[in-house]
Short mmCIF file of C-alpha atoms and ligand atoms in Angstrom, two decimals:
data_model
loop_
_atom_site.label_atom_id
_atom_site.label_comp_id
_atom_site.label_asym_id
_atom_site.label_seq_id
_atom_site.Cartn_x
_atom_site.Cartn_y
_atom_site.Cartn_z
CA MET A 1 91.15 126.04 131.77
CA ILE A 2 92.45 122.50 131.64
CA HIS A 3 96.08 122.11 132.68
CA SER A 4 97.48 120.50 129.53
CA LYS A 5 99.59 117.36 129.89
CA LEU A 6 101.05 118.00 126.45
CA PRO A 7 101.29 121.78 126.15
CA GLU A 8 103.68 121.62 123.21
CA VAL A 9 101.61 119.20 121.17
CA GLY A 10 99.06 120.15 118.52
CA THR A 11 97.06 117.99 116.11
CA THR A 12 99.29 115.47 114.29
CA ILE A 13 100.76 116.75 111.05
CA PHE A 14 99.14 113.83 109.16
CA THR A 15 95.66 114.97 110.15
CA VAL A 16 96.51 118.62 109.48
CA MET A 17 97.93 118.00 106.01
CA SER A 18 95.21 115.56 104.92
CA ALA A 19 92.59 118.12 105.97
CA LEU A 20 94.40 120.87 104.06
CA ALA A 21 94.62 118.59 101.01
CA ARG A 22 90.86 117.94 101.14
CA GLU A 23 90.08 121.60 101.63
CA HIS A 24 92.10 122.61 98.56
CA ASN A 25 91.35 119.57 96.45
CA ALA A 26 95.04 118.72 96.39
CA ILE A 27 96.52 115.32 95.58
CA ASN A 28 97.42 113.86 98.95
CA LEU A 29 100.98 112.55 99.12
CA SER A 30 101.17 113.58 102.78
CA GLN A 31 99.56 111.05 105.14
CA GLY A 32 100.82 107.52 104.57
CA PHE A 33 97.92 105.40 103.32
CA PRO A 34 97.11 103.74 100.01
CA ASP A 35 94.52 105.40 97.78
CA PHE A 36 93.63 102.00 96.32
CA ASP A 37 91.41 99.39 97.93
CA CYS A 38 92.37 96.13 99.58
CA ASP A 39 91.63 92.75 98.01
CA PRO A 40 87.80 92.40 97.77
CA GLU A 41 88.20 88.99 99.36
CA LEU A 42 88.86 90.84 102.61
CA HIS A 43 85.48 92.63 102.28
CA ASP A 44 83.80 89.25 101.79
CA LEU A 45 85.62 87.66 104.70
CA ALA A 46 84.65 90.53 107.03
CA PHE A 47 81.03 90.39 105.90
CA ARG A 48 80.98 86.62 106.29
CA ALA A 49 82.41 86.87 109.83
CA MET A 50 79.60 89.29 110.71
CA LYS A 51 76.96 87.01 109.15
CA GLU A 52 78.40 84.07 111.06
CA GLY A 53 77.76 85.95 114.27
CA HIS A 54 81.28 87.02 115.25
CA ASN A 55 79.94 90.26 116.61
CA GLN A 56 80.63 90.20 120.34
CA TYR A 57 83.78 90.87 122.35
CA PRO A 58 86.69 88.76 121.30
CA PRO A 59 89.20 87.48 123.87
CA MET A 60 91.28 90.37 125.21
CA ARG A 61 94.49 89.10 123.59
CA GLY A 62 92.86 88.57 120.14
CA VAL A 63 90.95 85.70 118.53
CA ASP A 64 92.78 82.37 118.58
CA VAL A 65 92.66 81.80 114.82
CA LEU A 66 94.40 85.11 114.22
CA LEU A 67 97.01 84.56 116.93
CA ASP A 68 97.72 81.16 115.34
CA GLU A 69 98.20 82.69 111.88
CA ILE A 70 100.55 85.35 113.23
CA ALA A 71 102.63 82.71 115.06
CA LYS A 72 102.73 80.59 111.88
CA LYS A 73 103.92 83.54 109.82
CA TYR A 74 106.89 84.38 112.05
CA SER A 75 107.84 80.79 112.56
CA ALA A 76 108.04 80.51 108.74
CA LEU A 77 109.91 83.82 108.38
CA TYR A 78 112.41 83.59 111.21
CA ASN A 79 112.12 80.04 112.47
CA LEU A 80 110.94 81.57 115.73
CA PRO A 81 108.94 79.38 118.09
CA LEU A 82 106.18 81.63 119.41
CA ASP A 83 103.44 80.70 121.84
CA PRO A 84 100.41 82.23 120.11
CA ARG A 85 98.48 82.52 123.39
CA GLU A 86 101.26 84.06 125.47
CA ASP A 87 103.57 86.02 123.16
CA ILE A 88 101.19 87.83 120.78
CA THR A 89 98.52 90.48 121.37
CA VAL A 90 96.24 91.91 118.69
CA THR A 91 96.08 95.69 119.04
CA SER A 92 94.29 98.73 117.73
CA GLY A 93 96.90 99.42 115.08
CA ALA A 94 100.61 99.49 115.81
CA ALA A 95 100.09 102.91 117.40
CA GLU A 96 98.24 101.36 120.33
CA ALA A 97 100.83 98.61 120.56
CA ILE A 98 103.64 101.16 120.84
CA TYR A 99 101.69 103.31 123.30
CA SER A 100 100.81 100.32 125.49
CA ALA A 101 104.39 98.99 125.41
CA ILE A 102 105.81 102.40 126.42
CA THR A 103 103.24 102.62 129.21
CA ALA A 104 104.08 99.12 130.41
CA ILE A 105 107.80 99.90 130.62
CA VAL A 106 108.35 103.56 131.48
CA HIS A 107 108.20 104.76 135.08
CA PRO A 108 108.48 108.45 136.02
CA GLY A 109 112.08 109.59 135.63
CA ASP A 110 113.11 106.71 133.34
CA GLU A 111 115.10 107.75 130.32
CA VAL A 112 114.13 106.61 126.85
CA ILE A 113 116.53 106.84 123.93
CA LEU A 114 115.00 107.95 120.63
CA LEU A 115 116.77 108.21 117.32
CA ASP A 116 115.78 111.54 115.83
CA PRO A 117 114.02 112.14 113.41
CA ALA A 118 111.35 109.96 115.01
CA TYR A 119 107.71 109.14 114.32
CA ASP A 120 105.56 111.68 116.12
CA LEU A 121 103.84 109.40 118.62
CA TYR A 122 106.85 108.17 120.58
CA LYS A 123 107.77 111.31 122.43
CA PRO A 124 104.31 112.31 123.73
CA ALA A 125 103.76 108.71 124.88
CA ILE A 126 107.02 108.85 126.86
CA LEU A 127 106.16 112.22 128.38
CA LEU A 128 102.65 111.11 129.40
CA ASN A 129 104.27 108.32 131.38
CA GLY A 130 106.67 110.67 133.14
CA GLY A 131 109.61 109.42 131.09
CA VAL A 132 112.48 111.56 129.90
CA PRO A 133 113.20 111.40 126.15
CA ARG A 134 116.92 111.39 125.32
CA VAL A 135 117.38 112.19 121.69
CA TYR A 136 120.20 110.88 119.52
CA LYS A 137 120.24 112.94 116.34
CA LEU A 138 120.81 111.32 112.95
CA ASN A 139 122.04 113.62 110.21
CA SER A 140 120.76 113.99 106.66
CA PRO A 141 121.29 112.89 103.99
CA HIS A 142 122.60 109.50 105.20
CA PHE A 143 121.08 109.31 108.69
CA LYS A 144 123.71 106.76 109.70
CA ILE A 145 123.55 105.47 113.24
CA ASP A 146 126.78 105.68 115.22
CA TRP A 147 126.02 103.12 117.92
CA SER A 148 128.98 104.15 120.04
CA GLY A 149 127.34 107.59 120.22
CA VAL A 150 124.06 105.98 121.27
CA GLU A 151 125.90 103.94 123.88
CA ARG A 152 127.38 107.11 125.37
CA MET A 153 123.85 108.25 126.21
CA VAL A 154 123.19 105.19 128.33
CA ASN A 155 123.25 105.60 132.09
CA ALA A 156 121.65 104.00 135.13
CA LYS A 157 118.29 105.64 134.33
CA THR A 158 118.08 104.35 130.74
CA ARG A 159 115.06 102.05 130.57
CA LEU A 160 114.15 101.82 126.90
CA ILE A 161 115.35 102.33 123.34
CA ILE A 162 112.82 102.79 120.54
CA ILE A 163 113.82 101.84 117.02
CA ASN A 164 111.93 101.99 113.73
CA THR A 165 112.87 100.07 110.59
CA PRO A 166 112.05 100.69 107.77
CA HIS A 167 112.04 104.21 109.09
CA ASN A 168 109.22 106.71 108.88
CA PRO A 169 109.91 109.43 107.68
CA ILE A 170 113.41 108.84 106.30
CA GLY A 171 112.78 105.58 104.42
CA ARG A 172 116.05 104.02 105.60
CA THR A 173 116.39 100.47 106.89
CA MET A 174 118.54 99.07 109.66
CA LYS A 175 121.17 96.56 108.65
CA GLU A 176 122.40 93.43 110.37
CA SER A 177 125.31 95.45 111.80
CA ASP A 178 122.85 97.89 113.41
CA LEU A 179 120.87 95.13 115.07
CA LYS A 180 124.05 93.42 116.27
CA ALA A 181 125.28 96.69 117.77
CA LEU A 182 121.92 97.16 119.49
CA GLU A 183 122.03 93.58 120.76
CA ASN A 184 125.47 94.22 122.28
CA LEU A 185 124.30 97.45 123.77
CA VAL A 186 121.25 96.06 125.61
CA GLN A 187 122.59 92.68 126.64
CA ASN A 188 123.20 92.38 130.38
CA THR A 189 121.44 95.69 131.05
CA GLY A 190 117.96 96.57 132.27
CA ILE A 191 117.18 98.28 128.96
CA PHE A 192 114.13 97.23 126.94
CA VAL A 193 113.57 97.73 123.22
CA ILE A 194 110.43 98.70 121.31
CA SER A 195 110.76 98.07 117.61
CA ASP A 196 108.32 99.72 115.24
CA GLU A 197 108.30 97.42 112.21
CA VAL A 198 105.07 98.43 110.51
CA TYR A 199 106.76 98.59 107.10
CA GLU A 200 108.41 95.16 107.54
CA HIS A 201 107.38 94.06 104.03
CA LEU A 202 108.20 97.33 102.28
CA VAL A 203 111.95 96.79 101.92
CA PHE A 204 113.46 97.34 98.48
CA ASP A 205 116.24 95.93 96.26
CA GLY A 206 115.81 92.40 97.56
CA GLU A 207 117.24 93.37 100.95
CA PRO A 208 116.06 91.51 104.04
CA HIS A 209 114.03 93.16 106.77
CA GLU A 210 116.02 93.14 109.99
CA SER A 211 113.44 92.37 112.66
CA ILE A 212 114.35 92.22 116.34
CA LEU A 213 112.63 88.82 116.21
CA LYS A 214 115.82 87.53 114.54
CA TYR A 215 118.06 88.64 117.41
CA PRO A 216 117.47 86.66 120.62
CA GLY A 217 119.54 89.08 122.71
CA ILE A 218 117.14 91.88 121.74
CA PHE A 219 113.91 89.93 121.52
CA GLN A 220 114.18 88.62 125.09
CA LYS A 221 113.72 92.23 126.20
CA GLY A 222 111.83 93.49 123.16
CA PHE A 223 108.37 94.41 121.95
CA ALA A 224 108.06 94.07 118.17
CA THR A 225 105.08 95.97 116.77
CA PHE A 226 103.39 95.42 113.42
CA SER A 227 100.50 96.66 111.29
CA PHE A 228 97.99 94.77 109.18
CA GLY A 229 97.04 98.15 107.75
CA LYS A 230 100.32 98.43 105.84
CA THR A 231 100.51 94.79 104.79
CA TYR A 232 96.95 94.39 103.51
CA HIS A 233 96.17 98.00 102.45
CA ILE A 234 93.63 98.40 105.27
CA THR A 235 94.97 101.28 107.37
CA GLY A 236 91.39 102.20 108.34
CA TRP A 237 90.74 98.84 109.97
CA ARG A 238 93.18 99.86 112.70
CA ILE A 239 94.53 96.41 113.49
CA GLY A 240 98.09 95.62 114.44
CA TYR A 241 99.86 93.36 116.91
CA CYS A 242 102.65 93.20 119.41
CA ILE A 243 105.00 90.24 119.75
CA ALA A 244 106.96 90.04 122.99
CA PRO A 245 108.17 87.28 125.30
CA LYS A 246 105.57 86.00 127.73
CA SER A 247 106.79 87.93 130.78
CA LEU A 248 106.71 91.22 128.84
CA THR A 249 103.41 90.37 127.15
CA ARG A 250 101.87 89.86 130.57
CA GLU A 251 102.68 93.46 131.52
CA PHE A 252 101.76 94.73 128.04
CA ARG A 253 98.27 93.23 128.33
CA LYS A 254 97.67 94.91 131.69
CA ILE A 255 97.77 98.20 129.79
CA HIS A 256 96.10 97.01 126.59
CA GLN A 257 93.08 95.64 128.51
CA PHE A 258 92.32 99.01 130.11
CA ASN A 259 93.25 101.04 127.08
CA VAL A 260 91.25 99.54 124.22
CA PHE A 261 90.45 96.09 125.75
CA THR A 262 89.99 94.46 122.35
CA VAL A 263 89.76 95.24 118.66
CA PRO A 264 86.84 94.42 116.31
CA THR A 265 86.03 90.71 116.25
CA PRO A 266 84.81 90.27 112.64
CA LEU A 267 87.84 92.09 111.27
CA GLN A 268 90.15 89.80 113.22
CA TYR A 269 88.40 86.75 111.71
CA ALA A 270 88.62 88.27 108.26
CA ILE A 271 92.36 88.84 108.51
CA ALA A 272 92.92 85.36 109.93
CA GLY A 273 91.00 83.87 106.99
CA TYR A 274 93.01 85.92 104.54
CA MET A 275 96.35 84.98 106.08
CA LYS A 276 95.65 81.26 105.77
CA ASP A 277 98.07 79.83 103.25
CA SER A 278 98.66 83.30 101.84
CA ARG A 279 102.09 84.69 101.12
CA HIS A 280 100.63 87.94 99.77
CA TYR A 281 103.36 89.87 101.59
CA GLU A 282 106.01 88.43 99.28
CA GLU A 283 104.68 90.63 96.46
CA LEU A 284 104.88 93.84 98.44
CA PRO A 285 108.55 94.82 98.06
CA VAL A 286 108.38 94.87 94.24
CA PHE A 287 104.86 96.35 94.21
CA PHE A 288 105.94 99.37 96.28
CA GLN A 289 109.43 99.69 94.81
CA LYS A 290 107.82 100.20 91.38
CA LYS A 291 105.75 103.04 92.80
CA LYS A 292 108.78 104.64 94.43
CA GLU A 293 110.71 104.47 91.15
CA PHE A 294 107.78 105.71 89.12
CA LEU A 295 107.47 108.85 91.24
CA GLN A 296 111.21 109.40 91.36
CA ASN A 297 111.46 109.14 87.55
CA ALA A 298 108.44 111.33 87.06
CA LEU A 299 110.06 114.00 89.26
CA ALA A 300 113.49 113.70 87.63
CA GLN A 301 112.92 116.84 85.56
CA THR A 302 111.96 118.91 88.61
CA ARG A 303 114.20 120.66 91.10
CA LEU A 304 113.03 118.29 93.83
CA LYS A 305 116.05 116.11 94.62
CA PRO A 306 115.36 112.63 96.03
CA LEU A 307 117.21 111.20 99.01
CA VAL A 308 117.71 107.44 99.19
CA SER A 309 114.64 105.43 100.22
CA GLU A 310 115.35 101.78 101.08
CA GLY A 311 111.91 100.97 102.46
CA SER A 312 108.53 102.20 103.80
CA TYR A 313 105.87 104.20 101.89
CA PHE A 314 108.07 107.28 101.90
CA GLN A 315 110.85 109.15 100.18
CA LEU A 316 112.40 112.42 101.26
CA TYR A 317 112.96 115.16 98.69
CA ASP A 318 115.24 118.19 99.03
CA TYR A 319 113.57 121.36 97.73
CA SER A 320 116.44 123.79 98.41
CA ASP A 321 116.82 124.48 94.66
CA ILE A 322 113.23 125.69 94.55
CA SER A 323 112.73 127.72 97.68
CA ASP A 324 114.36 128.93 100.86
CA GLN A 325 111.09 128.85 102.78
CA PRO A 326 110.91 126.77 105.99
CA ASP A 327 109.38 123.37 105.24
CA VAL A 328 106.05 123.93 107.00
CA ASP A 329 105.41 127.04 104.89
CA PHE A 330 106.67 125.31 101.77
CA VAL A 331 104.29 122.32 102.05
CA LYS A 332 101.34 124.58 102.80
CA GLU A 333 102.07 126.65 99.72
CA MET A 334 102.66 123.51 97.65
CA THR A 335 99.27 122.18 98.75
CA ILE A 336 97.34 125.37 98.19
CA LYS A 337 99.05 126.73 95.06
CA HIS A 338 100.30 123.61 93.32
CA GLY A 339 97.72 121.07 94.49
CA VAL A 340 100.02 118.44 96.02
CA ALA A 341 100.22 117.84 99.78
CA ALA A 342 103.39 116.61 101.50
CA ILE A 343 104.73 116.33 105.05
CA PRO A 344 107.40 118.75 106.29
CA MET A 345 110.41 116.95 107.76
CA SER A 346 111.00 119.35 110.67
CA VAL A 347 108.01 118.00 112.63
CA PHE A 348 109.89 114.74 113.24
CA TYR A 349 112.82 116.40 115.02
CA SER A 350 113.09 117.44 118.65
CA ASP A 351 115.48 120.15 117.59
CA PRO A 352 115.05 120.80 113.86
CA ASP A 353 117.83 122.37 111.83
CA PRO A 354 116.27 125.60 110.53
CA GLN A 355 118.36 125.30 107.34
CA GLU A 356 117.17 121.82 106.33
CA ARG A 357 114.85 121.84 103.32
CA LEU A 358 113.25 118.40 103.18
CA ILE A 359 109.73 117.13 102.56
CA ARG A 360 108.33 113.61 102.79
CA LEU A 361 106.28 112.26 99.89
CA CYS A 362 104.16 109.11 100.18
CA PHE A 363 104.40 106.98 97.04
CA GLY A 364 101.97 104.31 98.29
CA LYS A 365 99.38 105.52 95.76
CA THR A 366 98.10 104.42 92.35
CA ILE A 367 100.32 105.15 89.35
CA GLU A 368 97.59 107.52 88.09
CA THR A 369 97.75 109.51 91.33
CA LEU A 370 101.55 109.64 91.22
CA GLU A 371 101.50 110.71 87.57
CA ALA A 372 98.97 113.46 88.26
CA ALA A 373 100.98 114.67 91.28
CA ALA A 374 104.20 114.73 89.23
CA ASP A 375 102.44 116.75 86.50
CA ARG A 376 101.55 119.36 89.05
CA LEU A 377 104.97 119.32 90.72
CA ARG A 378 106.71 119.95 87.39
CA ALA A 379 105.26 123.46 87.64
CA LEU A 380 107.16 124.13 90.88
N1 LIG B 407 101.74 106.58 109.81
C1 LIG B 407 101.09 107.48 108.92
C2 LIG B 407 102.10 108.45 108.31
O1 LIG B 407 103.24 108.49 108.71
C3 LIG B 407 100.03 108.32 109.57
C4 LIG B 407 99.16 107.72 110.60
C5 LIG B 407 98.34 108.80 111.24
O2 LIG B 407 97.81 109.66 110.55
N2 LIG B 407 98.27 108.79 112.52
O3 LIG B 407 101.77 109.18 107.42
#
């Protein structure tokens, strides 16, 4: 018998629920991915890159043309001077970026502050590195962060804080005041920050995305992680990137090079070609907000009650008027009997409240899919 390093961990809920959805022919509003294709120009660009012979290992950090486009983008967005060769690394999705950053920072016994609920990959990555997760619980339905409470958890062993905005699964965004509080908290300490910003362009109501790249006091000790999958509707390409100051990037790459080494060359060229002179991301807030509102309106006649979603692919719904079942049982039954798959909220907590009755729905789908799902959910 192998001595498990993660005895408490099973298969991720996203894989479990998508498999259950397939098995029962259910509409899949569980795992966060679009059910529509990317711009066909991306297919052509990838094919062209292959035909042009970009089929061998790329440089470990990523191909220069892509690094240049990423640097250009953030200099336009935040007036941030980045050195494309030293501050940016192209990764195998944001997941690898986060995993590699945690591995670069966390030594055995180091404490890492997580805001709970938290995306499911952070905690196992901390544990695998011998770190000690310290969980600061946010409470539904507002999930407001009391930074003085977070500060009280800091001690001499605190090495890292992980933040996520827009937040998966709660769909909330951090505000300027949150980032300023975080900046105050980490300044003049040995605490690093990993910021999961994969939904950076899915922020609604004309609000700005608050990236750590805008806050020098955080960025000087920060790893900002991003996803082309979310921005270009290509989650299966598995390409993301990490932006961090040179001295942190140097350590980050020591892990990245022995973890995945590089990510597919032709796909990097394709994305670089697509990014050239493109401001496609400017359309995304309205594009996804319409989907969120469509689903919310379509569910207005049901007993599923929406919580506020300010960003991401996701919205939480309270089902307490429908059932008193625990959420894991409820989503399984909803998938099997009603033909719509969702994610139970409890899986994102270290210490779930057994009374909470919340599910996460992904609205990053076609209007037809959302309509069909709402039709089925009206029967709940
Ligand atoms: N980030 C996606 C979600 O939250 C899932 C990615 C995955 O399946 N690992 O649904």
